[in-house]
Tab-separated table of C-alpha atoms in Angstrom:
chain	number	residue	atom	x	y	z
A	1	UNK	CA	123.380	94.889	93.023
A	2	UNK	CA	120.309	95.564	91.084
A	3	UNK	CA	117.313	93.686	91.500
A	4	UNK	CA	115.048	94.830	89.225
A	5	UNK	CA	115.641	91.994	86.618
A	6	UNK	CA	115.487	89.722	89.594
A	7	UNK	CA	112.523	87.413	90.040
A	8	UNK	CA	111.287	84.699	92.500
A	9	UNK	CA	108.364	82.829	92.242
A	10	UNK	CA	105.693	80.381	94.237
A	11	UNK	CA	102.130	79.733	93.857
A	12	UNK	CA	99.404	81.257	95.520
A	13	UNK	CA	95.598	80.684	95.285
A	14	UNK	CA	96.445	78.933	91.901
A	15	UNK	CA	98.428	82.291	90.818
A	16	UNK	CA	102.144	82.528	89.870
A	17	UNK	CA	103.669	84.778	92.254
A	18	UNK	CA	106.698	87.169	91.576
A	19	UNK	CA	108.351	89.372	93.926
A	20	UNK	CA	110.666	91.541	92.511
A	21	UNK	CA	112.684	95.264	94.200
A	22	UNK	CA	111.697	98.885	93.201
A	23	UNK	CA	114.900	100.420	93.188
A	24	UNK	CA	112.475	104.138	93.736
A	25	UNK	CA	111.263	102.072	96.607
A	26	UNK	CA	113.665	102.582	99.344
A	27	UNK	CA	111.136	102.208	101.984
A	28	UNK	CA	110.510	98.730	101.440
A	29	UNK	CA	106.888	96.967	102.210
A	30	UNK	CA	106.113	93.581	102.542
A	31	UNK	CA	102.801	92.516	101.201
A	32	UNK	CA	101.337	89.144	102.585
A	33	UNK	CA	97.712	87.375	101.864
A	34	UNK	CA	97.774	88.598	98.104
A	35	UNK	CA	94.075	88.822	96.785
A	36	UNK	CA	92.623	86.723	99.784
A	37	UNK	CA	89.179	87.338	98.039
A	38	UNK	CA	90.200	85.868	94.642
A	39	UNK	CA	89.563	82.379	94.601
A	40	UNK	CA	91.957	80.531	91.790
A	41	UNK	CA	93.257	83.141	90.467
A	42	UNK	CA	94.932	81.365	87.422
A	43	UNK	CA	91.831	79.870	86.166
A	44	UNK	CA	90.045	82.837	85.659
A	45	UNK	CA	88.593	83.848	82.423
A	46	UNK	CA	87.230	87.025	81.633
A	47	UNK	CA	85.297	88.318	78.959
A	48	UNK	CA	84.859	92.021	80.332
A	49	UNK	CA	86.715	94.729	81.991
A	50	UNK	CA	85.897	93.786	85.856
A	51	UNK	CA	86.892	96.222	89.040
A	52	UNK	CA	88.598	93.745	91.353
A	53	UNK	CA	88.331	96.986	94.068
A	54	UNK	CA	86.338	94.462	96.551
A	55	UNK	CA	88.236	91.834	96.255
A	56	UNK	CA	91.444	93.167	97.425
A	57	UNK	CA	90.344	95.451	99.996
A	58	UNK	CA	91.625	92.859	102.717
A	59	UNK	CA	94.988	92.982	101.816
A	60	UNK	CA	96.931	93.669	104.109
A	61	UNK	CA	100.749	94.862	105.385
A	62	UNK	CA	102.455	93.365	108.189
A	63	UNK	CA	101.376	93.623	111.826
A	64	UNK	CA	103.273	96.174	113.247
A	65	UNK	CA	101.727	99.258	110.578
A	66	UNK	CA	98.165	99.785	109.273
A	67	UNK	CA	97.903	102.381	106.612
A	68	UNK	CA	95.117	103.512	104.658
A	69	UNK	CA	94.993	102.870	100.750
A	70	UNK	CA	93.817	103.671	97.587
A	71	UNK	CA	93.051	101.076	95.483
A	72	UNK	CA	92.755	100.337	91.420
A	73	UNK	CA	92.316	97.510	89.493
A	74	UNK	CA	91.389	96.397	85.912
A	75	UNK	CA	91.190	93.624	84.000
A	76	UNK	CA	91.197	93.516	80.261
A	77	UNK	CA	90.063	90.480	78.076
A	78	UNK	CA	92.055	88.991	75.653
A	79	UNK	CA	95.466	87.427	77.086
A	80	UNK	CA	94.049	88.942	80.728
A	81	UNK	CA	96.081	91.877	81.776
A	82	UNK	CA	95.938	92.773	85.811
A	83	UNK	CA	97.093	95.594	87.118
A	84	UNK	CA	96.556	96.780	90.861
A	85	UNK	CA	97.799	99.931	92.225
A	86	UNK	CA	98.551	100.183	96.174
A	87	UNK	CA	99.682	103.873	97.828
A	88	UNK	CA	100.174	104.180	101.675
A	89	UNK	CA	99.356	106.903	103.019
A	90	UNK	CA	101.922	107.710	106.021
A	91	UNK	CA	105.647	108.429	104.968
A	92	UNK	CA	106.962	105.453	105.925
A	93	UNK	CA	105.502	103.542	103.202
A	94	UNK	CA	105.878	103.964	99.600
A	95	UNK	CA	103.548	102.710	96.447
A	96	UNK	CA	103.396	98.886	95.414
A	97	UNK	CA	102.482	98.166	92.159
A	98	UNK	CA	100.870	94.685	90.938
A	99	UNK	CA	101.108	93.698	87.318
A	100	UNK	CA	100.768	90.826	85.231
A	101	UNK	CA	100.513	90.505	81.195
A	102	UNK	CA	99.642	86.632	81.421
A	103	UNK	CA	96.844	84.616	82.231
A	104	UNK	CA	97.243	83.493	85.816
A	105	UNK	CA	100.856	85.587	86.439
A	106	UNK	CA	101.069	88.151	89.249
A	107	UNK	CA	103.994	90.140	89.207
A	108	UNK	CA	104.939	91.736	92.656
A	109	UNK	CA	106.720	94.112	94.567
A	110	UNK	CA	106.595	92.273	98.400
A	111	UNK	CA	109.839	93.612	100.191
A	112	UNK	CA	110.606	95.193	103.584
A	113	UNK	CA	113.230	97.337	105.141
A	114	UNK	CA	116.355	96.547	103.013
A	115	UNK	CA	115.032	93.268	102.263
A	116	UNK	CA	113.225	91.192	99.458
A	117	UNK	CA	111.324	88.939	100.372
A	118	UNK	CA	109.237	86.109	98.826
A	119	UNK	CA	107.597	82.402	99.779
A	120	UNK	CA	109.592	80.121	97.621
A	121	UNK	CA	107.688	76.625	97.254
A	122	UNK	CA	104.630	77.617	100.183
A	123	UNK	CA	107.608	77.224	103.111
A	124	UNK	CA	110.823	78.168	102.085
A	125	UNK	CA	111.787	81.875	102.591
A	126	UNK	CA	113.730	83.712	100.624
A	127	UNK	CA	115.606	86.926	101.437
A	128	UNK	CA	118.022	89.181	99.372
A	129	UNK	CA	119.505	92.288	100.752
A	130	UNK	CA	118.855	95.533	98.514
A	131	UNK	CA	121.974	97.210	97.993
């Protein structure tokens, strides 16, 4: 089963959330507290191209791993186009990419293992198994 069409979503700091499966990414990640330093993220408005390096230098894996990163962002004016780039730097961790083409959208790859994860509605969990 292919997930790459796949999509769940929930809201986080005032952002639409969607996790979705890399089918390159075999060694899943999970990616929790999303942008902790962006603060309603679906009411922004920019005007200007704005490096959002800072703000998501926090984020973070799960507990068990910390890895180093490299980190790009961009903004672009207009209809607001974000796009973050993550890359781990030990083997056991592959790249996660973070893209949006809507105001206030955040498309996601937040899986782990051989599973997809994603908070559904703040408490519900949902998991699919990557096949």
């Amino acid at each position: 089963m292919h997930f790459a069409n796949s999509q769940t979503g929930s809201y986080m700091l005032g952002a639409q959330v969607i996790a979705m499966s890399d089918a390159a990414n075999k060694d899943a990640i999970e990616i929790t507290n999303l942008l902790p330093g962006i603060q309603q993220l679906g009411q922004t408005r920019v005007k200007t191209k704005i490096s959002l390096t800072d703000a998501v230098k926090n984020l973070e894996t799960n507990n068990e791993i910390i890895v180093r990163r490299e980190l790009g962002s961009r903004i672009i004016s207009g209809n607001t186009n974000y796009n973050f780039t993550q890359q781990y730097s030990t083997s056991k961790f592959k790249n996660a990419r973070i893209t949006t083409s809507r105001i206030g959208t955040i498309r996601t790859i937040s899986s782990r293992q051989k599973n997809l994860t994603a908070i559904w509605n703040q408490n519900l969990k949902i998991t699919e198994n990557l096949q």
